[in-house]
Short mmCIF file of C-alpha atoms and ligand atoms in Angstrom, two decimals:
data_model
loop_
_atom_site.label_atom_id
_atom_site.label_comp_id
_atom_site.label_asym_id
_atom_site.label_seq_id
_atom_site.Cartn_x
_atom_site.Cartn_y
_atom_site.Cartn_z
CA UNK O 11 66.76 -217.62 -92.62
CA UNK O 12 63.77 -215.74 -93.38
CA UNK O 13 61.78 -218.57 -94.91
CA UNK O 14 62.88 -220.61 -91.16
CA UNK O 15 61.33 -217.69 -89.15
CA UNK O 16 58.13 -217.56 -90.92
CA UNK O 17 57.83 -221.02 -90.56
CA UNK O 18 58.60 -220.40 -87.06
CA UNK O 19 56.20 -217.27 -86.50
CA UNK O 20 52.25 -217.96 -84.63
CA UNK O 21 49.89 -217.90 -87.38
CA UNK O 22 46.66 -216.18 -87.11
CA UNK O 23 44.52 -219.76 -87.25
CA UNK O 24 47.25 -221.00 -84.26
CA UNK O 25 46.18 -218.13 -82.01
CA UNK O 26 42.36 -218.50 -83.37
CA UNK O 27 42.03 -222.07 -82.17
CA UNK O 28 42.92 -221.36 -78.83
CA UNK O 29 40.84 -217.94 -78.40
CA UNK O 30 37.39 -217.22 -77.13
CA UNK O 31 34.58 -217.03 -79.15
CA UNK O 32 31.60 -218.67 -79.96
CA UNK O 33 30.23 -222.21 -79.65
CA UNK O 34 33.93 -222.77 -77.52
CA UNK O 35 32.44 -224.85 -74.95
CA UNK O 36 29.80 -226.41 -77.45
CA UNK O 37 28.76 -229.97 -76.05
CA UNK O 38 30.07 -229.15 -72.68
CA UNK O 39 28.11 -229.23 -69.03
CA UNK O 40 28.95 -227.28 -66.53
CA UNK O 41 27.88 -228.27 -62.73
CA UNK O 42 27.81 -224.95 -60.52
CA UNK O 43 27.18 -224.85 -56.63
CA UNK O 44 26.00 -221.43 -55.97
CA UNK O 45 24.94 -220.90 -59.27
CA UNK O 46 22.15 -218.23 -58.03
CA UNK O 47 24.84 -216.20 -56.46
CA UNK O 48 25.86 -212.89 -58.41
CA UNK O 49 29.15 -213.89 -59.21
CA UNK O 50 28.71 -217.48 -60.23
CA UNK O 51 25.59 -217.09 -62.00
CA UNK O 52 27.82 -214.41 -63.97
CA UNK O 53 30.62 -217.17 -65.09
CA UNK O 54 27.36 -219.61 -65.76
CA UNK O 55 26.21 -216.97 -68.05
CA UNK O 56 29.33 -216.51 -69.88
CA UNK O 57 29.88 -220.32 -70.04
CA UNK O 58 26.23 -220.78 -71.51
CA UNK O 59 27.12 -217.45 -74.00
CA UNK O 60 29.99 -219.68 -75.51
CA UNK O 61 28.13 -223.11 -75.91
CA UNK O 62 27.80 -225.09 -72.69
CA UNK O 63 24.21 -226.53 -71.03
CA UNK O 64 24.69 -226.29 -67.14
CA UNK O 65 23.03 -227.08 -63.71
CA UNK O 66 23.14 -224.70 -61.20
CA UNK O 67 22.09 -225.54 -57.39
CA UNK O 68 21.00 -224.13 -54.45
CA UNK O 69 19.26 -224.06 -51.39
CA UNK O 70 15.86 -222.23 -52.53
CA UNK O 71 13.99 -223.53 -55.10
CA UNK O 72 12.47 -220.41 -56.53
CA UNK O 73 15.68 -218.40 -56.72
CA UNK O 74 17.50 -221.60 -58.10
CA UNK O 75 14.94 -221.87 -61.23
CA UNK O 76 14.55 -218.32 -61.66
CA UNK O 77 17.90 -217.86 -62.34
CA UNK O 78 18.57 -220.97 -64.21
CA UNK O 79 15.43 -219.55 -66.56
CA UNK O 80 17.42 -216.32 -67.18
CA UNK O 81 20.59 -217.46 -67.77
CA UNK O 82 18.71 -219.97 -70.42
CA UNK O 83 17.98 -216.38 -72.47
CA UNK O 84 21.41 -215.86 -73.00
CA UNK O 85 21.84 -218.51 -75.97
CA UNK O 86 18.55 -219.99 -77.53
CA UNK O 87 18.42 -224.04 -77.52
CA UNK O 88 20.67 -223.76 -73.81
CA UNK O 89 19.62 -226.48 -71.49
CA UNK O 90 20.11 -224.78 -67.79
CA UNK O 91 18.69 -226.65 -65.10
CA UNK O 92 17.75 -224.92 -61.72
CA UNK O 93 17.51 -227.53 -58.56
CA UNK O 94 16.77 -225.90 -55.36
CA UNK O 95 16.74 -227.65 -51.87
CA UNK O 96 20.38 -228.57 -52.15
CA UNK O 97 22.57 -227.83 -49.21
CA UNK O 98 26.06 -228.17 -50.08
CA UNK O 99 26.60 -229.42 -46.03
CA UNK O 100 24.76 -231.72 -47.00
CA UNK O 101 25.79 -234.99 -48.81
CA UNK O 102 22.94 -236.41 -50.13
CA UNK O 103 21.51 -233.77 -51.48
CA UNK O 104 24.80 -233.12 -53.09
CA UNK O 105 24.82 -236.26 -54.49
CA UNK O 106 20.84 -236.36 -55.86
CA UNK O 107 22.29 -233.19 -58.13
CA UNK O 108 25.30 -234.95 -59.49
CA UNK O 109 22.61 -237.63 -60.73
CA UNK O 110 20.02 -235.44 -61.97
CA UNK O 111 23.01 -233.29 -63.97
CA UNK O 112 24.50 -236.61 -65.19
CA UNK O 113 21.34 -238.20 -66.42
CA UNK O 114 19.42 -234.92 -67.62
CA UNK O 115 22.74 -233.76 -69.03
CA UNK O 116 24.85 -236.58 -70.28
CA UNK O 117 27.88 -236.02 -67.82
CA UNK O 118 29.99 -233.16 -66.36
CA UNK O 119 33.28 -231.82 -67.61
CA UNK O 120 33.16 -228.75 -65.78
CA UNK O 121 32.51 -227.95 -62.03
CA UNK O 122 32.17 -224.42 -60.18
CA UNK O 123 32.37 -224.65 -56.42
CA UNK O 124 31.18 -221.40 -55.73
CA UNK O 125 28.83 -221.62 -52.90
CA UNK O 126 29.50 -219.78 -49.69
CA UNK O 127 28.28 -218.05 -46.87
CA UNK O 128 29.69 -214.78 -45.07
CA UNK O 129 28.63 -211.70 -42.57
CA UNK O 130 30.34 -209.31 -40.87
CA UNK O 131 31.17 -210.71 -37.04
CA UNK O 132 34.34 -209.80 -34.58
CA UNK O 133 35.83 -212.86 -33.23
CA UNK O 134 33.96 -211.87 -29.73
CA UNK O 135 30.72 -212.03 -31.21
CA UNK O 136 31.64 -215.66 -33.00
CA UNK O 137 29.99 -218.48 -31.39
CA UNK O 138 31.72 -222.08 -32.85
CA UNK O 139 28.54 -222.58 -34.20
CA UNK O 140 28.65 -219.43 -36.52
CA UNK O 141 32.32 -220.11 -37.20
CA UNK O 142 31.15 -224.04 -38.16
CA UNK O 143 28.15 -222.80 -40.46
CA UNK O 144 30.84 -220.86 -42.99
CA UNK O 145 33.30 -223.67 -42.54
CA UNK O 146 30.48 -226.20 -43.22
CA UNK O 147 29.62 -224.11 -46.28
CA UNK O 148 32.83 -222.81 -48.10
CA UNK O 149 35.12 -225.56 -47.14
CA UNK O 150 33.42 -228.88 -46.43
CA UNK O 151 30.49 -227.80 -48.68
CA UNK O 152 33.51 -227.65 -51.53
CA UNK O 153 35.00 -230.80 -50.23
CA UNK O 154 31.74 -232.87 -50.40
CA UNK O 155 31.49 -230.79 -54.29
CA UNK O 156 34.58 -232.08 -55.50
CA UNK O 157 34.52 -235.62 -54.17
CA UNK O 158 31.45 -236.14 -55.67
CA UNK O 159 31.95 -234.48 -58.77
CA UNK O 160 36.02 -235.95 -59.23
CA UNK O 161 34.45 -238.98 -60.92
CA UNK O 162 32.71 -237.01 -63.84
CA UNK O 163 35.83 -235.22 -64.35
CA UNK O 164 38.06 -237.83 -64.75
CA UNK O 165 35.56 -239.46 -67.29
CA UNK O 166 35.20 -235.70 -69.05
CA UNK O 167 39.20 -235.47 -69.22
CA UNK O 168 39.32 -238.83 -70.92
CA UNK O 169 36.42 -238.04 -73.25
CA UNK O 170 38.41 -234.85 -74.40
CA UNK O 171 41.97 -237.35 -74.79
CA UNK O 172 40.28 -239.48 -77.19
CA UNK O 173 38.11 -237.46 -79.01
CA UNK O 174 40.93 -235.71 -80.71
CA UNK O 175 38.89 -235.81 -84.35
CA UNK O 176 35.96 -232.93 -83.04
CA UNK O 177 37.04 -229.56 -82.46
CA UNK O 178 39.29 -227.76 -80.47
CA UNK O 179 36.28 -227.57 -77.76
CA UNK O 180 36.17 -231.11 -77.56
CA UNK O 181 39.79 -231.16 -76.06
CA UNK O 182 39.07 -229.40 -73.20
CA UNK O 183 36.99 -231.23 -69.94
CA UNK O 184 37.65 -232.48 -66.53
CA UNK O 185 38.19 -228.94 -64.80
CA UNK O 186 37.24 -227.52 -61.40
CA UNK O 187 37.82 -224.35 -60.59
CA UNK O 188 36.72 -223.30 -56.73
CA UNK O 189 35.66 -219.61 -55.79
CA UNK O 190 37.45 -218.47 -52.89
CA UNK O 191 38.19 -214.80 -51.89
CA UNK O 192 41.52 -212.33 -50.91
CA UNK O 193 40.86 -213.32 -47.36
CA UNK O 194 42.50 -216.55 -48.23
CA UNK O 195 45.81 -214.80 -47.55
CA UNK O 196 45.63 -211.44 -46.04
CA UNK O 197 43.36 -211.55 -42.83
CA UNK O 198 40.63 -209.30 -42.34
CA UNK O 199 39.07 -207.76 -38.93
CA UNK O 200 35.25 -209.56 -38.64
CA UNK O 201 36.53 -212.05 -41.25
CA UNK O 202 38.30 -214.75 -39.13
CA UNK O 203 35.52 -217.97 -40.29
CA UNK O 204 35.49 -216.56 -43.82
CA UNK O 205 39.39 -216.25 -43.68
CA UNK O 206 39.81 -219.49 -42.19
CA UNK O 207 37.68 -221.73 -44.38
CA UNK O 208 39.16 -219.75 -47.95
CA UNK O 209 42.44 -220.45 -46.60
CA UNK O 210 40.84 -224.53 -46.55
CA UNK O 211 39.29 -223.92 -49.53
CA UNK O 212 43.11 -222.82 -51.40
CA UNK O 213 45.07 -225.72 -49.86
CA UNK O 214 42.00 -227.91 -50.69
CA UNK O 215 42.76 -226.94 -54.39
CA UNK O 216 45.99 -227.50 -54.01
CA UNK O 217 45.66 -231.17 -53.08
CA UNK O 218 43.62 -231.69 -55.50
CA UNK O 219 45.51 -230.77 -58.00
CA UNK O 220 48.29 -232.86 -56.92
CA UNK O 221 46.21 -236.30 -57.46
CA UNK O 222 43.63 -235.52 -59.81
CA UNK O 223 46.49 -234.12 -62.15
CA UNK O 224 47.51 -237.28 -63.26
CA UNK O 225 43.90 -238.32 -64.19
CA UNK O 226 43.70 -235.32 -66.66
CA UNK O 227 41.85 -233.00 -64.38
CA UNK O 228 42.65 -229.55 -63.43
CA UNK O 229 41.88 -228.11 -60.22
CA UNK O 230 42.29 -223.81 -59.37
CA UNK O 231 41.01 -221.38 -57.57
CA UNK O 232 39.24 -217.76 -58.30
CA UNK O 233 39.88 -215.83 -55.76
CA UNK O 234 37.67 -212.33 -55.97
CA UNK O 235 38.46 -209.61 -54.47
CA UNK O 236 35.57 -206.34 -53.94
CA UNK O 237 32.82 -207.35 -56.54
CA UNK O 238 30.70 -204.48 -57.56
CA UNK O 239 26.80 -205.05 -57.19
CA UNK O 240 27.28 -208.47 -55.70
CA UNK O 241 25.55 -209.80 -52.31
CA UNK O 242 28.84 -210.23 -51.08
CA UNK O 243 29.69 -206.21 -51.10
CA UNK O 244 26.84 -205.80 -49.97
CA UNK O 245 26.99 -207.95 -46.89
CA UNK O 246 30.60 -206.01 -46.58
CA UNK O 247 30.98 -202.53 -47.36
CA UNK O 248 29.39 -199.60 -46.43
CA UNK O 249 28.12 -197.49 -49.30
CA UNK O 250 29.07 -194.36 -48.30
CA UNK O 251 32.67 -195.34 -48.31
CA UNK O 252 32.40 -196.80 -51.91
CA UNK O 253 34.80 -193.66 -53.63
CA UNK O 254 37.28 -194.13 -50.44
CA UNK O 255 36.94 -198.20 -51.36
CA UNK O 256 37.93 -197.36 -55.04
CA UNK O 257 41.02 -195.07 -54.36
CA UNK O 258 42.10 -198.19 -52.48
CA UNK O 259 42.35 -200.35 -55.29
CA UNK O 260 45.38 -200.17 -57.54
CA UNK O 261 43.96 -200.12 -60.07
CA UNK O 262 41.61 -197.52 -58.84
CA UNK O 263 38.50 -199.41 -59.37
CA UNK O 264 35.78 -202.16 -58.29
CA UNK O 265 36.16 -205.43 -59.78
CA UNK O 266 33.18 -206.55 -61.99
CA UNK O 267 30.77 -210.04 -62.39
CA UNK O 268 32.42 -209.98 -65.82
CA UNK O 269 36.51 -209.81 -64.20
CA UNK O 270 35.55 -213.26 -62.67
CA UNK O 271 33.73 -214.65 -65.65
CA UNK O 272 36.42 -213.78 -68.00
CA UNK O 273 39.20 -215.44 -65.83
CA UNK O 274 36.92 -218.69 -65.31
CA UNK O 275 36.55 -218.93 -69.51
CA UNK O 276 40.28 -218.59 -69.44
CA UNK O 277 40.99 -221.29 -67.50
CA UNK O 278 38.09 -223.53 -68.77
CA UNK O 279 39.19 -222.95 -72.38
CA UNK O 280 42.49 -224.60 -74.05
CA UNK O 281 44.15 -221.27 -72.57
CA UNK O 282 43.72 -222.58 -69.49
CA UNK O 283 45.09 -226.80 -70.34
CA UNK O 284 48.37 -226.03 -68.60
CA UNK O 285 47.52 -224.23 -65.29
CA UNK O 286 46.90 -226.63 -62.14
CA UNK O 287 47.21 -225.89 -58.43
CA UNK O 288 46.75 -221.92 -59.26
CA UNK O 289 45.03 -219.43 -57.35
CA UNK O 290 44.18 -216.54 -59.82
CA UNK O 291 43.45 -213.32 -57.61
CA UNK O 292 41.15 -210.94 -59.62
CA UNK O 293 41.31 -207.71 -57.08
CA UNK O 294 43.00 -205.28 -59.14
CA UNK O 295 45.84 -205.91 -55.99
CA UNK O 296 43.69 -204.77 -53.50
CA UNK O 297 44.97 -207.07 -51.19
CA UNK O 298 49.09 -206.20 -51.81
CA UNK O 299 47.70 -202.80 -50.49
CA UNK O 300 45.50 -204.17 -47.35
CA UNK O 301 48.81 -206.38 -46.60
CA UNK O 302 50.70 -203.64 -46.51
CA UNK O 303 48.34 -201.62 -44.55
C1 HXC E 415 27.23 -213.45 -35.79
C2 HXC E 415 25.87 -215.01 -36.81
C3 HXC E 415 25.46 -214.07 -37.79
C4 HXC E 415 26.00 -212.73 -37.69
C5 HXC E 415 24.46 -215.95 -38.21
N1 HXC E 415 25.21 -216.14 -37.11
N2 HXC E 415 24.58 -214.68 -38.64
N3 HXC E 415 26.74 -214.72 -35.83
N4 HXC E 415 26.87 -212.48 -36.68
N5 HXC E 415 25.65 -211.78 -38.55
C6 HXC E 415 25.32 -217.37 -36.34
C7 HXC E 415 24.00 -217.85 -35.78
O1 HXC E 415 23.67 -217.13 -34.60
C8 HXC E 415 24.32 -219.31 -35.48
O2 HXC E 415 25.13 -219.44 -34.34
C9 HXC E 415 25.23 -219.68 -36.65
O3 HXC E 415 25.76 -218.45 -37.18
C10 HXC E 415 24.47 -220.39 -37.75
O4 HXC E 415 23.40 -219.56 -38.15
P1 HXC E 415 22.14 -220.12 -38.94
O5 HXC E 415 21.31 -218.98 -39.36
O6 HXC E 415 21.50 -221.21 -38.17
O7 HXC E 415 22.86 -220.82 -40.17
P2 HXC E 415 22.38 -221.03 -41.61
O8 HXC E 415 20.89 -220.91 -41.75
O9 HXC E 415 22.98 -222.27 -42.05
O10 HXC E 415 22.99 -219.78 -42.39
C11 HXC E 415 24.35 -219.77 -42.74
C12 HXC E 415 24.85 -218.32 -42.71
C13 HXC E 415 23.93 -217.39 -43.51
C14 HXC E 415 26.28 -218.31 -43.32
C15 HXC E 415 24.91 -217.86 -41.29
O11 HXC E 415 24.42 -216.06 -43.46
C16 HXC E 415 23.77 -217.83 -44.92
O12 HXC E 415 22.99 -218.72 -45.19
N6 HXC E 415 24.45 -217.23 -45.85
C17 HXC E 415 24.37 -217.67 -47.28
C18 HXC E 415 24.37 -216.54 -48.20
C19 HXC E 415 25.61 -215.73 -48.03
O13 HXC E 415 26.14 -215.56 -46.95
N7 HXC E 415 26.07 -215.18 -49.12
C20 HXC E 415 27.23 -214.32 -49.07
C21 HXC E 415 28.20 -214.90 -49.86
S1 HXC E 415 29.32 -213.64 -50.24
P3 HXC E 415 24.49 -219.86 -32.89
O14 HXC E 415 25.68 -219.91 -31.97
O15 HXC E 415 23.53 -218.79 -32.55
O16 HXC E 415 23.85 -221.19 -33.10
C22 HXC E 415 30.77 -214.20 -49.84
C23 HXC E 415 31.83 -213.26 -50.26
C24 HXC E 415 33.08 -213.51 -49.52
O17 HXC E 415 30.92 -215.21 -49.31
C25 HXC E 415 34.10 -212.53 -50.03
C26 HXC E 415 34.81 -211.84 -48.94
C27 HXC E 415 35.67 -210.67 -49.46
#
């Protein structure tokens, strides 16, 4: 009996293979909409830390490079390209960053859609127009993201099938993961175009995951909840409420850049091979509490 249960019991290399650490996502290219933003540029970082070259775009150029140069520090010999003038409403510029990333890069085997736009408005201040410019951004810009970005994936996920011979890094590709937010399922006052396109944005996802599944390629969400030192506080709270914000929290603090990096490794990594159509909420429960007001 004994000598069956130590058969039977995780050895230390089974839980090594699967765990973080470094080189993970060696060979591996990350595409990132968004990628100047605080929190994405945070889970670029993380995924350039552990091995992978990436392109990050935006709409300005300088900001776009800038950051893409910084995040290059974090692991000598990264390749992190930084293309500005892309407008993620806009397909063609979409689709001129797909190329560059393919050709500069070699492919893509991981995609963040992460870009969004948001401020503070009551629904009698909305015109349609500022309700269209966040829909255009968070949920169409995602849209136009994934289906141009799909392809890649498919051809990452059957890279990582057949290449079963390199290392456990080389089994993972052909994942999207899109950043959302709590709004998606607990309304907010001033919120209704951000709530309304993150609630796209989730069922989006969803959909996605239904008939890309099949083709080896996962599709989740992120959904953030308050972000410390992020543009989107910023744009949000009002700092002399920030200890009254905190007591709020269940956990009885602000979330960090690194809470949202550390869930987007997870589900990038092998940890992450079996988990499709998820929406991972990293709020410390804030909104359980807002829901139940
Ligand atoms: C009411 C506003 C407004 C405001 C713009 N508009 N700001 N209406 N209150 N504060 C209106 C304009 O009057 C116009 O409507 C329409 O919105 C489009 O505005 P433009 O400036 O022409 O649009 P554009 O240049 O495309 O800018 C898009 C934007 C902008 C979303 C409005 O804020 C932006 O570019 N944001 C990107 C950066 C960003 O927001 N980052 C935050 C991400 S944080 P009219 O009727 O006049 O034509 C985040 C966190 C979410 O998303 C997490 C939540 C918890």
């Amino acid at each position: 009996l004994q000598e069956v249960s130590k058969a039977m019991a995780p050895s230390v290399e089974q839980f090594s293979s699967t765990s973080w650490r470094p080189r993970l996502f060696d060979n591996k290219v990350l595409f990132c909409t968004g990628g100047s933003g605080s929190i994405c540029s945070g889970q670029v970082r993380a995924l350039v830390a552990l091995g992978a070259n990436a392109c990050i775009v935006g709409r300005n150029h300088d900001k776009a490079k800038n950051v893409a140069a910084d995040i290059a520090l974090v692991r000598p010999g990264s390749i992190v390209l930084g293309l500005g003038g892309v407008d993620v409403r806009n397909h063609e510029s979409v689709k001129e960053a797909v190329e560059t990333c393919v050709q500069r890069l070699g492919g893509i085997d991981f995609v963040i859609a992460g870009a969004a736009g948001n401020f503070v408005s009551t629904i009698d201040d909305l015109s349609a127009n500022a309700f269209k410019a966040v829909v255009d951004i968070d949920l169409v810009g995602s849209f136009i993201t994934a289906k141009l970005t799909l392809p890649r994936l498919v051809a990452s996920a059957e890279r990582a099938r057949t290449n079963k011979d390199l290392d456990s890094s080389s089994l993972t590709g052909g994942r999207i993961i899109f950043v959302s937010s709590t709004n998606y399922q607990c309304a907010r006052i001033a919120q209704a175009h951000v709530c309304a396109a993150k609630a796209g944005v989730n069922a989006l996802s969803d959909c996605i995951s239904l008939e890309y599944g099949p083709r080896g390629v996962t599709s989740n969400v992120i959904a953030p909840g308050l972000i410390d030192d992020t543009e989107g506080a910023r744009r949000l709270t009002d700092p002399t409420l920030r200890n009254d914000l905190i007591r709020s929290v269940p956990v009885q603090r602000l979330g960090l850049i690194k809470d949202i990096s550390d869930a987007t490794i997870f589900l990038f990594a092998d940890t992450g091979s079996f988990v499709n159509g998820a929406t991972i909420d990293v709020d410390g429960g804030a909104w359980r509490i807002r829901a139940a007001g």
